[in-house]
PDB file of C-alpha atoms in Angstrom:
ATOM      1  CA  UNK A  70      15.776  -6.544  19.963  1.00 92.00           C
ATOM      2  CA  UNK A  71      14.202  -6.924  16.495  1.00 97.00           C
ATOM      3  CA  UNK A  72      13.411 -10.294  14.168  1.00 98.00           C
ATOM      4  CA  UNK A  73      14.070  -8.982  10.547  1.00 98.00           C
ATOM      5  CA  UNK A  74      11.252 -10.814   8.047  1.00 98.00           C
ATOM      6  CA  UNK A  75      11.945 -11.313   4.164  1.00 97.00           C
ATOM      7  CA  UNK A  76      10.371 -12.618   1.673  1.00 96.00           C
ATOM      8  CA  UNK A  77      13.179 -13.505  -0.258  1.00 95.00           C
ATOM      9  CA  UNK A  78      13.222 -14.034  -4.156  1.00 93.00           C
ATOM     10  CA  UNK A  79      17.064 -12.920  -4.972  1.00 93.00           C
ATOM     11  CA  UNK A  80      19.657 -14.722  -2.769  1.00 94.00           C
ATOM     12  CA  UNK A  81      22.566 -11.890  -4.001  1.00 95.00           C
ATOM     13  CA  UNK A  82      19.904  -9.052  -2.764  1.00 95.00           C
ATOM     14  CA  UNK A  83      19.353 -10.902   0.000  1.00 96.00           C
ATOM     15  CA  UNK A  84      22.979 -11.015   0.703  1.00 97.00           C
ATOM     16  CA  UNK A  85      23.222  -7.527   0.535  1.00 96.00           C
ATOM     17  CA  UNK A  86      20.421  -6.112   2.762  1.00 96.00           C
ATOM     18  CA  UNK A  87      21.666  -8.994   5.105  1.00 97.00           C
ATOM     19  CA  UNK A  88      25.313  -6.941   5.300  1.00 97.00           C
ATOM     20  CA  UNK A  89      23.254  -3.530   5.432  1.00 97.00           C
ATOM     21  CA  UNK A  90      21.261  -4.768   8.288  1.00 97.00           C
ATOM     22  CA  UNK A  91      23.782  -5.944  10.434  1.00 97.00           C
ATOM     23  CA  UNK A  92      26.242  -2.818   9.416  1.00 97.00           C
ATOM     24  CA  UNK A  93      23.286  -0.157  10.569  1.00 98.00           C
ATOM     25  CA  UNK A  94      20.571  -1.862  12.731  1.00 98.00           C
ATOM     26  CA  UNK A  95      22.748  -1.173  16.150  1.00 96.00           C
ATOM     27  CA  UNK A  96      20.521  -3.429  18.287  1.00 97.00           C
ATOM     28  CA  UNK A  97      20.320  -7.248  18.680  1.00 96.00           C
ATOM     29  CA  UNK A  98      19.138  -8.965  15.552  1.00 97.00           C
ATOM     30  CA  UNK A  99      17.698 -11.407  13.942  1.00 97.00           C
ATOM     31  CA  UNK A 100      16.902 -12.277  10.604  1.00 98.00           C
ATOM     32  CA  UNK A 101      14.133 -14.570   9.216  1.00 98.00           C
ATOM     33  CA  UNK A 102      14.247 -15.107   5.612  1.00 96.00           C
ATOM     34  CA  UNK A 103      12.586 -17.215   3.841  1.00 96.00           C
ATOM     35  CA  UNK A 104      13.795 -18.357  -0.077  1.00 93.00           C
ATOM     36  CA  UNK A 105      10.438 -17.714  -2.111  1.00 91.00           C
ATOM     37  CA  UNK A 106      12.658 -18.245  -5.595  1.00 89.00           C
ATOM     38  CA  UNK A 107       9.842 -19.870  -7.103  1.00 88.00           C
ATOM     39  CA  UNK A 108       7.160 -17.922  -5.917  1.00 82.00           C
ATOM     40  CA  UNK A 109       4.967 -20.731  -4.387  1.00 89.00           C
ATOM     41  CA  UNK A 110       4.400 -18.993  -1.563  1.00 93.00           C
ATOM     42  CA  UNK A 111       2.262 -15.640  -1.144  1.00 94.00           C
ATOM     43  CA  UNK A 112       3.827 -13.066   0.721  1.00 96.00           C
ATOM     44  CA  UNK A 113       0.966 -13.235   3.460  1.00 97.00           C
ATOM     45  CA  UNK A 114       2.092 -16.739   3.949  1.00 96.00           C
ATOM     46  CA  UNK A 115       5.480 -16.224   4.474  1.00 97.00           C
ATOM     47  CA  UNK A 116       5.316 -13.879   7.107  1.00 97.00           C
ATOM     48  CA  UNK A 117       2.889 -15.694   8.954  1.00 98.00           C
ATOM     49  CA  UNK A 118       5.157 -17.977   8.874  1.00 97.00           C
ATOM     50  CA  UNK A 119       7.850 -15.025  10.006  1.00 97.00           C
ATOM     51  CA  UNK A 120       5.295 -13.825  12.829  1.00 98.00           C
ATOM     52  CA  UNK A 121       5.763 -17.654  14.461  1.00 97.00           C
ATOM     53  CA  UNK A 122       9.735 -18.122  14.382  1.00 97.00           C
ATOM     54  CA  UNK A 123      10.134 -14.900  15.725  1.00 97.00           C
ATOM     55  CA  UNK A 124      11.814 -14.790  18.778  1.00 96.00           C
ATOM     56  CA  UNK A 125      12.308 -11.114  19.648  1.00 97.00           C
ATOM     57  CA  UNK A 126       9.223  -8.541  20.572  1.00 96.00           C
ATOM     58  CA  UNK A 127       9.744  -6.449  17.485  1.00 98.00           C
ATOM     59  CA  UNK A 128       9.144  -7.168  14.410  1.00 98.00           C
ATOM     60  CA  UNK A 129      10.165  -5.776  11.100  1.00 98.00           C
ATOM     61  CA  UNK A 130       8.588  -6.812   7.812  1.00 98.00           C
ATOM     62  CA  UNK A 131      10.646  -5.495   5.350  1.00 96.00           C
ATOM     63  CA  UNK A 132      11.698  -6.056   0.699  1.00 95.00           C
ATOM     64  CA  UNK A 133      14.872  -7.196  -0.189  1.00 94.00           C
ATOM     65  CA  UNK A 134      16.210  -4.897  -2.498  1.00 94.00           C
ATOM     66  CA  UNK A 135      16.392  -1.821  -0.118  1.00 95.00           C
ATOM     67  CA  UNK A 136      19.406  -0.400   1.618  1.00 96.00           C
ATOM     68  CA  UNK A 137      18.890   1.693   4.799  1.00 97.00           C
ATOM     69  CA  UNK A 138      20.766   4.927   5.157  1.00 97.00           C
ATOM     70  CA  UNK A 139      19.947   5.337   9.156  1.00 97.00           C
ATOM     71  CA  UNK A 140      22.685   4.371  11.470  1.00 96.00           C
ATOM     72  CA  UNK A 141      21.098   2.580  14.490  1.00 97.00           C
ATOM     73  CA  UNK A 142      17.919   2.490  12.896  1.00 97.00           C
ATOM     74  CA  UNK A 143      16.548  -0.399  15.190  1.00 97.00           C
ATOM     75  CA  UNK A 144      16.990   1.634  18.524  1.00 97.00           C
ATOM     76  CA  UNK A 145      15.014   4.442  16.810  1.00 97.00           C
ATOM     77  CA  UNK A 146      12.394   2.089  16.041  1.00 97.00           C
ATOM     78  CA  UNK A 147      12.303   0.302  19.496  1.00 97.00           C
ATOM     79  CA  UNK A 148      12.025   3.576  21.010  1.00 97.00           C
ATOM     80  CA  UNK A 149       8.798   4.580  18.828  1.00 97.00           C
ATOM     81  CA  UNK A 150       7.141   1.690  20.628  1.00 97.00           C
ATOM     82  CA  UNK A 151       8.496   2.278  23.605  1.00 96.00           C
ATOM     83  CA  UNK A 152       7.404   5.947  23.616  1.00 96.00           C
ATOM     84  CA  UNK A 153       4.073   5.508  22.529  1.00 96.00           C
ATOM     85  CA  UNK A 154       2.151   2.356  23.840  1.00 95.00           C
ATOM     86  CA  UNK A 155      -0.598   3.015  21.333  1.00 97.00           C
ATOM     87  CA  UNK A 156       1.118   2.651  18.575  1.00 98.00           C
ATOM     88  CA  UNK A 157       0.583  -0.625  16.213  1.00 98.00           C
ATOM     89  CA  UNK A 158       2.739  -0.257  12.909  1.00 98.00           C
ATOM     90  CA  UNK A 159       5.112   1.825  11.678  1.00 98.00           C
ATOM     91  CA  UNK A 160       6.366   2.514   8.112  1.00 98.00           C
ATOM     92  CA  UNK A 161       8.421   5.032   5.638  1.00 97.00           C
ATOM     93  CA  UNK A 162       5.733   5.872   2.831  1.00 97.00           C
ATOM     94  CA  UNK A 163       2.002   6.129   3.883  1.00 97.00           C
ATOM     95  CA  UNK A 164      -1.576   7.964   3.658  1.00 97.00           C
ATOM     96  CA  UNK A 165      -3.286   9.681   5.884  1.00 97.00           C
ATOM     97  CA  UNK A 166      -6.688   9.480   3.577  1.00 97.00           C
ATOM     98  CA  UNK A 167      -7.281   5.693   1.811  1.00 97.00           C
ATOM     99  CA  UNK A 168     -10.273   6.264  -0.520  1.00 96.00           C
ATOM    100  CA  UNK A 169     -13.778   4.431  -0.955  1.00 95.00           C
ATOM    101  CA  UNK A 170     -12.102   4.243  -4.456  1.00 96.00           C
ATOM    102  CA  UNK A 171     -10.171   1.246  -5.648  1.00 95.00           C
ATOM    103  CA  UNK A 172      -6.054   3.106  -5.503  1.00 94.00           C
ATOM    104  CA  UNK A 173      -2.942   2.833  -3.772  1.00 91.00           C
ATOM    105  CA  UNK A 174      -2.285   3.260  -0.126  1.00 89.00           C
ATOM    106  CA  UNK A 175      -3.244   7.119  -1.211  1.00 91.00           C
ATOM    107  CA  UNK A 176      -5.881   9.183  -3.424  1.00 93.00           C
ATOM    108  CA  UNK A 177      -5.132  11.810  -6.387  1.00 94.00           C
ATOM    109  CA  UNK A 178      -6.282  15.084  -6.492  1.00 94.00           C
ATOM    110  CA  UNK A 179      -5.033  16.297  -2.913  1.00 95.00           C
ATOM    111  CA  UNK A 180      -1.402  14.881  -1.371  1.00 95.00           C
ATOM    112  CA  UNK A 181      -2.246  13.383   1.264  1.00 96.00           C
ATOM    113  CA  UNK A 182       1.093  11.271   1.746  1.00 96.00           C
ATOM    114  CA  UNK A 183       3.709  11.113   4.437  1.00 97.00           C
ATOM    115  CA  UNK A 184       6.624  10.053   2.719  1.00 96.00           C
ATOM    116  CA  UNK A 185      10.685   9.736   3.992  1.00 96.00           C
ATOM    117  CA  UNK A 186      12.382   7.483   1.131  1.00 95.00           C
ATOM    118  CA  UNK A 187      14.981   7.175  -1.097  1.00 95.00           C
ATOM    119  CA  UNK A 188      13.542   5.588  -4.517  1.00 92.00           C
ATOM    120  CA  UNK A 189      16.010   4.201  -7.184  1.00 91.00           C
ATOM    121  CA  UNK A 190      14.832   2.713 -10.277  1.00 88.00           C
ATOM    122  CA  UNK A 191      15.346  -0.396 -11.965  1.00 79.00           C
ATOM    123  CA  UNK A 192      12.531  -0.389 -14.956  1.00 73.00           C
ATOM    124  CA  UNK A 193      13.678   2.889 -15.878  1.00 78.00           C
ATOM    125  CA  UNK A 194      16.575   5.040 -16.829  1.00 78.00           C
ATOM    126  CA  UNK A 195      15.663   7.641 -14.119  1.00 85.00           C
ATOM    127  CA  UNK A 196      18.031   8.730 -10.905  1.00 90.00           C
ATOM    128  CA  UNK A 197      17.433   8.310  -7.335  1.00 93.00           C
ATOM    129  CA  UNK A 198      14.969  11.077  -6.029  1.00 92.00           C
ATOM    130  CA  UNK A 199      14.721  11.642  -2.152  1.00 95.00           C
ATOM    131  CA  UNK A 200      11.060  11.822  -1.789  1.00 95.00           C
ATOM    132  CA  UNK A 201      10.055  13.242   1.426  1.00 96.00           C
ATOM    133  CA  UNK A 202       7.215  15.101   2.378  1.00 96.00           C
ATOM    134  CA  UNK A 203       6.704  16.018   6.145  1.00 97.00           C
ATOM    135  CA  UNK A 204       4.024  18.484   6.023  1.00 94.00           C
ATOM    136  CA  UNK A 205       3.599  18.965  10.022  1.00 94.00           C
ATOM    137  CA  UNK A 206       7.049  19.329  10.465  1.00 95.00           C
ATOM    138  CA  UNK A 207       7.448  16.350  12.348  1.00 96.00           C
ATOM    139  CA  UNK A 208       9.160  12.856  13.254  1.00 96.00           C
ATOM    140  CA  UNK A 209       6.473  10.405  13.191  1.00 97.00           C
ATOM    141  CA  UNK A 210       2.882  11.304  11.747  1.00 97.00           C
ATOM    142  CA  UNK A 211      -0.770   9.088  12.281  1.00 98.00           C
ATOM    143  CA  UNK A 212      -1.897   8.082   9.089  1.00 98.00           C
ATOM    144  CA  UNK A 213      -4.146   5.873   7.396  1.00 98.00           C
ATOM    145  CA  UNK A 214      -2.403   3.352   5.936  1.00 97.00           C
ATOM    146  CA  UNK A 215       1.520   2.673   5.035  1.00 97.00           C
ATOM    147  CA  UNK A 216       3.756   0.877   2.191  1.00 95.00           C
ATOM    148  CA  UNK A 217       4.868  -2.795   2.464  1.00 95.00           C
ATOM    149  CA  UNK A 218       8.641  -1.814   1.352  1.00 95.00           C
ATOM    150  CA  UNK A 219       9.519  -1.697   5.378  1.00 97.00           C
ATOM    151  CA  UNK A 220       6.815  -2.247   7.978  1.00 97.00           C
ATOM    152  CA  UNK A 221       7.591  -2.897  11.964  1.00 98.00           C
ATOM    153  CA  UNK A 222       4.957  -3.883  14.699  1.00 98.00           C
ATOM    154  CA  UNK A 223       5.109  -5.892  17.336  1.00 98.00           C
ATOM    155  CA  UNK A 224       4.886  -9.665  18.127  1.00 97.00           C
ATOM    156  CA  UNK A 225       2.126  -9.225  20.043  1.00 97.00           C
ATOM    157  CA  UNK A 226       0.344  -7.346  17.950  1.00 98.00           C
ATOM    158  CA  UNK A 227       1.400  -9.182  14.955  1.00 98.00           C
ATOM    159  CA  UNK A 228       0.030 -12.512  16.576  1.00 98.00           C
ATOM    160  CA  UNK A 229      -2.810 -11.151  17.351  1.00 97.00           C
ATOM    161  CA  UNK A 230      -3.784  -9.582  13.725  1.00 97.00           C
ATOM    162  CA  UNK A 231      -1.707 -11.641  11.459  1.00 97.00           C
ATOM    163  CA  UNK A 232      -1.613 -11.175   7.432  1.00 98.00           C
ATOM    164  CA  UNK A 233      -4.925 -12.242   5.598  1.00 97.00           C
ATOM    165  CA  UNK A 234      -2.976 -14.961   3.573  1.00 95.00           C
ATOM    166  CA  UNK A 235      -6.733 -16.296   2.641  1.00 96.00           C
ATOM    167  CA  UNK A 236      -7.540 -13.833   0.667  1.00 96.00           C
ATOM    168  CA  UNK A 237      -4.144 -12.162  -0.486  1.00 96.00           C
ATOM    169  CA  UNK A 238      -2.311 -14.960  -2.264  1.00 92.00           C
ATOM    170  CA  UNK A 239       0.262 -13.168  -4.004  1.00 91.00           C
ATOM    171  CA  UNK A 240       2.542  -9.706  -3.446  1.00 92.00           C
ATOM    172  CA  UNK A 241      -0.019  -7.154  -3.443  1.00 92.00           C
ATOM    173  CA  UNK A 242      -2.331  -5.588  -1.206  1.00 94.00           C
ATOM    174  CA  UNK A 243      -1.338  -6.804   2.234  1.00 96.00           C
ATOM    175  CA  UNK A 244       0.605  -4.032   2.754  1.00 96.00           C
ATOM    176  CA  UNK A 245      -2.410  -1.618   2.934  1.00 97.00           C
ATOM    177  CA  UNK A 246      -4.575  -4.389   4.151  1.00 98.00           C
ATOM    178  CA  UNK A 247      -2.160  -5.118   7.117  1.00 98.00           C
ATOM    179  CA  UNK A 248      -2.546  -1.229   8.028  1.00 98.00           C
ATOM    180  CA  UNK A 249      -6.559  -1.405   8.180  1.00 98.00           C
ATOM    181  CA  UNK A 250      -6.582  -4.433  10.574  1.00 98.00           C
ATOM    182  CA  UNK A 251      -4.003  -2.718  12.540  1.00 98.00           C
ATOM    183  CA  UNK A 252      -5.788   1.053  12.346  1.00 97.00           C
ATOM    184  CA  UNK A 253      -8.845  -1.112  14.371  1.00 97.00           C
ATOM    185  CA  UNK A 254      -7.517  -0.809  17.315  1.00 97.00           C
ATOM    186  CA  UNK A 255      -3.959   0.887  17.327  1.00 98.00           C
ATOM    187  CA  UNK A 256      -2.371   4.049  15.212  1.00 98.00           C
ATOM    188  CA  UNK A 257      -0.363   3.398  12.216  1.00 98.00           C
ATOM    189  CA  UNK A 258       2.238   6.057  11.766  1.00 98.00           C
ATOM    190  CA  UNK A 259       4.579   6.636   8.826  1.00 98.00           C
ATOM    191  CA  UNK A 260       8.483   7.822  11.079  1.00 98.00           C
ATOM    192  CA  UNK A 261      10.771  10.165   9.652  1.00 98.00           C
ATOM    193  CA  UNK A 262      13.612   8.949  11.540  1.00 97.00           C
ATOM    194  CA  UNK A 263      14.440   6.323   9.545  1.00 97.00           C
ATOM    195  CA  UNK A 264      15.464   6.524   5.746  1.00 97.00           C
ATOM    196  CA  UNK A 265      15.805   3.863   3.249  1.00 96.00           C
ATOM    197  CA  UNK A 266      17.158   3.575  -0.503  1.00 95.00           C
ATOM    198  CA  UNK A 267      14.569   1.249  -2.530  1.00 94.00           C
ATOM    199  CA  UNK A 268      16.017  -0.186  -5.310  1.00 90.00           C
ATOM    200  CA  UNK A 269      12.871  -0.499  -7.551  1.00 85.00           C
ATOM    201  CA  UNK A 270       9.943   1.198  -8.457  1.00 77.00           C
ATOM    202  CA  UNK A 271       6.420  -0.212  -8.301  1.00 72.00           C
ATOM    203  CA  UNK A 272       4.566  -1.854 -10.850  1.00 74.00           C
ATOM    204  CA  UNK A 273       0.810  -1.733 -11.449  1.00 80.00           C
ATOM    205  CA  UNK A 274      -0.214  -4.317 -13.487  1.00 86.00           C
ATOM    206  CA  UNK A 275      -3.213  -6.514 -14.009  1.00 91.00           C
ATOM    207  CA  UNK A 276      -2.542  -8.456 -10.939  1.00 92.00           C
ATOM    208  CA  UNK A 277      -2.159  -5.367  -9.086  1.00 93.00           C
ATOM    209  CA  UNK A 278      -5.932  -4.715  -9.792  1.00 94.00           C
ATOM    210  CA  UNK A 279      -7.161  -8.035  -9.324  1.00 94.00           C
ATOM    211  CA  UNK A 280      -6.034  -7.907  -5.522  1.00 95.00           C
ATOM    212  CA  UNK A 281      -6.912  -4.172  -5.257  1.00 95.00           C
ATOM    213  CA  UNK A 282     -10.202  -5.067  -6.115  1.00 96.00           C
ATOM    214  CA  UNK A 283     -10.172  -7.971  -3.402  1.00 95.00           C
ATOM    215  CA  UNK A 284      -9.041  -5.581  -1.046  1.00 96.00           C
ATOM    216  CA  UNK A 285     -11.128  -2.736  -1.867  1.00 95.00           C
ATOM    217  CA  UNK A 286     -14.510  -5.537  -1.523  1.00 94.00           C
ATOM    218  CA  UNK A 287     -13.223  -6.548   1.909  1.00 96.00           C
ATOM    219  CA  UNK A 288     -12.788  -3.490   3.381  1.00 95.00           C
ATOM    220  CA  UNK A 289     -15.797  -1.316   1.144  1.00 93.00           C
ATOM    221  CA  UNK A 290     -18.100  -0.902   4.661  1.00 92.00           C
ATOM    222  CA  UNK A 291     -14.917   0.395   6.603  1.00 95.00           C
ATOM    223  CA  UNK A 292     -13.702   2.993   3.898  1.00 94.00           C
ATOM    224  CA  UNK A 293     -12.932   5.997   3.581  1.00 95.00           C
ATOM    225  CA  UNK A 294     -10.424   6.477   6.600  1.00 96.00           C
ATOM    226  CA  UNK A 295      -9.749   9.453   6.890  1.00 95.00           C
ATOM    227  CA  UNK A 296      -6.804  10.628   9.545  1.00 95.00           C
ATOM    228  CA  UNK A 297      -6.309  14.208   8.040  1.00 88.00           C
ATOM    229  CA  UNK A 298      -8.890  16.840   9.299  1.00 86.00           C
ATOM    230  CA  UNK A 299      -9.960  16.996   5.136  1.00 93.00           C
ATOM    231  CA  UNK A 300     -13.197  18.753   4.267  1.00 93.00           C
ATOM    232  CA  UNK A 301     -16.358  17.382   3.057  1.00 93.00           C
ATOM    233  CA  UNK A 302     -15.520  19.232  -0.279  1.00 95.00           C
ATOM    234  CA  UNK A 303     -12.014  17.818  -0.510  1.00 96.00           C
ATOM    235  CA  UNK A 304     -13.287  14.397   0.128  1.00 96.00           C
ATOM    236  CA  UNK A 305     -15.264  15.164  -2.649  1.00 96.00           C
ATOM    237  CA  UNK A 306     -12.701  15.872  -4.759  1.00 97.00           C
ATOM    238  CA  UNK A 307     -10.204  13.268  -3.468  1.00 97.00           C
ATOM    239  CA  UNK A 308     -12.621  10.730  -4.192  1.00 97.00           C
ATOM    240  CA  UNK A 309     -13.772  12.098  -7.612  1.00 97.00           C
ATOM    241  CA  UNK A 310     -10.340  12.468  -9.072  1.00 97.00           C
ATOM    242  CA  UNK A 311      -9.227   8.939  -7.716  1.00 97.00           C
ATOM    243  CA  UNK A 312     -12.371   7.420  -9.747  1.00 97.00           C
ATOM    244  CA  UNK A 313     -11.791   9.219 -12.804  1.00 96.00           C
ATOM    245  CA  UNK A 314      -8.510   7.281 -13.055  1.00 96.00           C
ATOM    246  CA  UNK A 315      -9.652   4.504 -11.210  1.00 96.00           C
ATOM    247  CA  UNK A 316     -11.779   4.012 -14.575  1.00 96.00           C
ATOM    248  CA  UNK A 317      -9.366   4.148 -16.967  1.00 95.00           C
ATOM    249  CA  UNK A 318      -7.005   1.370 -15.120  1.00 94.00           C
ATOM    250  CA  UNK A 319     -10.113  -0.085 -15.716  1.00 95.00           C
ATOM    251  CA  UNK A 320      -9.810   0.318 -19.370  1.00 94.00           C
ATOM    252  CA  UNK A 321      -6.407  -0.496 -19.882  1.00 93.00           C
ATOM    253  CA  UNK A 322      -6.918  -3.434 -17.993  1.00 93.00           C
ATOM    254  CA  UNK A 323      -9.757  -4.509 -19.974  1.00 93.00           C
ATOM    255  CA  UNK A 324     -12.197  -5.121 -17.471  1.00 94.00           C
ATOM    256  CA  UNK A 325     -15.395  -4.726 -18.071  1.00 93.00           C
ATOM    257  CA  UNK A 326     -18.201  -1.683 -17.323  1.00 94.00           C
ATOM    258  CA  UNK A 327     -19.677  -4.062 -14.663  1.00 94.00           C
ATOM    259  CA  UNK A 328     -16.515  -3.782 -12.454  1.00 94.00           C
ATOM    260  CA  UNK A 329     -16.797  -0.027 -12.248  1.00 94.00           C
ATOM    261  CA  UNK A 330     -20.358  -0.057 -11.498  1.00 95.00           C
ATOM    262  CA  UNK A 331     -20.131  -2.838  -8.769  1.00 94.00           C
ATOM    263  CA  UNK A 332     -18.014  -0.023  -6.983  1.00 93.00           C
ATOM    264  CA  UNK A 333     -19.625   2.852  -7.068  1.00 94.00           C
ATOM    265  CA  UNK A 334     -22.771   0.921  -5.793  1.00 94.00           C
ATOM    266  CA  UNK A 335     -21.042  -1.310  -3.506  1.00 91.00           C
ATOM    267  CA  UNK A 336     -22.674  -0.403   0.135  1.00 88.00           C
ATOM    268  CA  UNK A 337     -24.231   2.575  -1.042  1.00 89.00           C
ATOM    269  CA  UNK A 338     -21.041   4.519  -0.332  1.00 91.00           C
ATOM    270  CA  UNK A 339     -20.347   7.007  -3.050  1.00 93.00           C
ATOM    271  CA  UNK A 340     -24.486   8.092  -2.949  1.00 90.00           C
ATOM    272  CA  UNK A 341     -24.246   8.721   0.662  1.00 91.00           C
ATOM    273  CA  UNK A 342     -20.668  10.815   0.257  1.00 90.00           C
ATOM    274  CA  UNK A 343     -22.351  12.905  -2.110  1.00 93.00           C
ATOM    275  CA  UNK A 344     -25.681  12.916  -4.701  1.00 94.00           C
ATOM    276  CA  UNK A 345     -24.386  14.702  -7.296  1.00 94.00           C
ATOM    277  CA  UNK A 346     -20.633  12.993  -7.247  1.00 95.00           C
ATOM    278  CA  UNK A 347     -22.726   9.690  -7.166  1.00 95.00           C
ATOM    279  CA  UNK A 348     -24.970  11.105 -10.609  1.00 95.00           C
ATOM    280  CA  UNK A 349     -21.762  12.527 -12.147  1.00 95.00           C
ATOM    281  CA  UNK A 350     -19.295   9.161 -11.431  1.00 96.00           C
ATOM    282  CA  UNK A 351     -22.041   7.347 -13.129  1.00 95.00           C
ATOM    283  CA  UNK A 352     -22.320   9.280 -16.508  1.00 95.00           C
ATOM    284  CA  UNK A 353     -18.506   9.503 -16.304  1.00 95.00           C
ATOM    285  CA  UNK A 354     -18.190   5.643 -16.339  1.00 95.00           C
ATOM    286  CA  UNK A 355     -20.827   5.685 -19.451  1.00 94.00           C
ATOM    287  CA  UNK A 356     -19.369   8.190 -21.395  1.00 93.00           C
ATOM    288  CA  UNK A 357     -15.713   6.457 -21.440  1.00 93.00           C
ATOM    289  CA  UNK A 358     -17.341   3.116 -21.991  1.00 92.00           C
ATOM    290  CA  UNK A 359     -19.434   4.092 -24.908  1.00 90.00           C
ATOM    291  CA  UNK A 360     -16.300   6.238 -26.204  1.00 87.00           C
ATOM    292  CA  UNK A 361     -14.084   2.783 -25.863  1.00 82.00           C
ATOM    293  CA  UNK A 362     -16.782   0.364 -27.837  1.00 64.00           C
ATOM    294  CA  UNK A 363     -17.358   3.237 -30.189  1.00 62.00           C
ATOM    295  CA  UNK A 364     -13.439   3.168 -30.728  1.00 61.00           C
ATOM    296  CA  UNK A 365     -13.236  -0.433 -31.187  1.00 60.00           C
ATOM    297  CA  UNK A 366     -15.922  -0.728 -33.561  1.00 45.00           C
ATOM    298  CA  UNK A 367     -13.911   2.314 -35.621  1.00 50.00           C
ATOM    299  CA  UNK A 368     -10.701   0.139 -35.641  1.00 52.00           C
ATOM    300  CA  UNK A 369     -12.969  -3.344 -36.571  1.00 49.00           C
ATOM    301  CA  UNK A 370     -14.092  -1.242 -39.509  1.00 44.00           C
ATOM    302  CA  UNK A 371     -10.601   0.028 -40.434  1.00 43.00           C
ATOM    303  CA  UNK A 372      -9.123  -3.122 -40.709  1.00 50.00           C
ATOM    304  CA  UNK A 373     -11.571  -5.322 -42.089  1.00 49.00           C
ATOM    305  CA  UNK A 374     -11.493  -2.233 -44.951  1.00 47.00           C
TER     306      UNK A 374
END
C-alpha cells in the first residue's frame, strides 16, 4: 500500500493526477495533499508534514502536473522494495555522477544520466519528447542522485532521514539533497519500469542558484559521488566542463567573482582532484570576469557618449 504526497499549488492539476492515480496505481492508496496556493510553505515542510500523516509503509513524493503512463505502477514499485532490502529511494530521472561543482542532479561534458520520462512543455512551443536513456540495458540502475518530479521511499526510512526544511525553504534543491542523505546509508536507484508524462519543463532561475549554492556548501566535504566506474580523466573533464558553465550562470545571475572563488576553494576540493584543473579553473574565472567589467565599462562609455 502506498501514501501519495503533493505539494499542491493548482487544485484543477491536482484534480487530475488525483483521477490518474487512482485510474493506474493498482494497489491500495492514499493520497496526502496539501493546498500550498500561496506558497507559504516550503516544499521540505510540507512533506514533513506528508512523512507524519502517512499511514501506509510506502511512500511516494511526487509534482502535480504529471500523468503516469504505467498501469499498476504502485505494485511495480512495492516490489522494488520488496526485492531489494537495500534499497532507500527510487526515482524516474537521476545521476549516477553529482559534481564538486555547483549543477543539477548531473554534470556536462559526459552523460551520466539515467533517465525514463515523458517531458511536455508548458514555457515553450516544443512537443513531448520521450527521454530515456538506459545505458546498461536494464530495469532499475544505482545512481547518485534522482529528480524531485516523482520520488518513493519508505516510511521508515523517510522518518528516519526526513527533508532538510531548515535549510531548503522553498522548491529547489531537496530533491538532490533528499538523495545524498539517503545515498548514506541505502542505494538510490532511478527504475525503468515506471513512466511518467511531466507537464512542464524546469526553470533555472536566480532562486534556483541561491539554493544550489546552499546545497552545494552543505554537502562540499561529501562531493563528488561518484556511482559510475568514471576515470580520473573523465572526472576531470566532467568537473571542468560543469565549472565552465557553472561560471557563466554565475554571470547571468550577477553574482559576484567572490562566489566562484569561494567554490573552487571550498575544502580544498578542486586542488586535490587535480593541480592543473585547479590553476586552469582559476584563470578561467579571471579571464570571464575581467572580460564582463571590461564589457560594462564599454557600454558605460557608449551611452554616456
Amino acid at each position: 500500500m502506498i501514501s501519495v504526497i503533493i505539494c499542491s499549488a493548482n487544485k484543477n492539476l491536482l484534480k487530475q493526477v488525483s483521477e490518474n492515480i487512482s485510474a493506474t496505481i493498482g494497489v491500495p492508496y492514499e493520497i496526502i495533499a496539501t493546498d500550498n496556493s500561496d506558497g507559504q510553505q516550503g516544499i521540505c515542510s510540507v512533506y514533513n508534514r506528508g512523512i507524519l500523516k502517512a499511514r501506509y509503509d510506502i511512500l511516494c513524493f511526487m509534482h502535480e502536473d504529471v500523468l503516469i503512463k504505467t498501469d499498476n505502477w504502485g505494485q511495480k514499485t512495492v516490489q522494488l522494495f520488496h526485492n531489494d532490502p537495500e534499497l532507500g529511494l527510487v526515482g524516474v530521472a537521476g545521476s549516477s555522477y553529482k559534481p564538486v561543482t555547483p549543477s543539477g542532479w548531473g554534470g556536462t561534458g559526459i552523460d551520466t544520466t539515467y533517465t525514463n520520462l515523458l517531458q511536455s512543455f508548458k514555457y515553450k512551443e516544443k512537443k513531448t519528447k520521450h527521454i530515456n536513456r538506459n545505458p546498461n540495458n536494464e530495469s532499475i540502475s544505482e545512481v547518485a542522485c534522482v529528480d524531485g518530479v516523482w520520488l518513493c521511499t519508505t516510511r521508515k526510512i523517510a522518518r528516519e532521514i526526513m527533508f532538510d526544511e531548515n535549510t531548503f525553504r522553498g522548491f529547489h534543491g531537496y530533491d538532490i539533497d533528499f538523495s545524498l542523505s539517503i545515498g548514506q546509508k541505502y542505494k538510490v536507484a532511478v527504475t525503468f519500469e515506471v513512466l511518467l508524462d511531466h507537464l512542464s519543463e524546469g526553470r533555472y532561475d536566480s532562486t534556483w542558484m541561491k539554493e544550489n549554492l546552499k546545497l552545494h556548501d552543505k554537502w562540499s566535504k561529501h562531493l563528488p559521488v561518484n556511482i559510475e566506474p568514471l576515470t580520473p580523466k573523465q572526472v576531470i573533464y566532467i568537473e571542468k566542463t560543469t565549472f565552465k558553465d557553472f561560471i557563466e550562470q554565475l554571470i547571468k545571475f550577477e553574482y559576484p567573482i567572490s562566489a566562484a572563488f569561494n567554490i573552487l576553494w571550498k575544502d580544498n576540493k578542486f586542488l586535490t582532484l587535480d593541480l592543473k584543473l585547479f590553476l586552469k579553473l582559476n584563470f578561467y574565472i579571471l579571464k570571464k570576469y575581467l572580460t564582463l567589467d571590461s564589457t560594462r565599462v564599454s557600454n558605460k562609455q557608449l551611452a554616456e557618449s
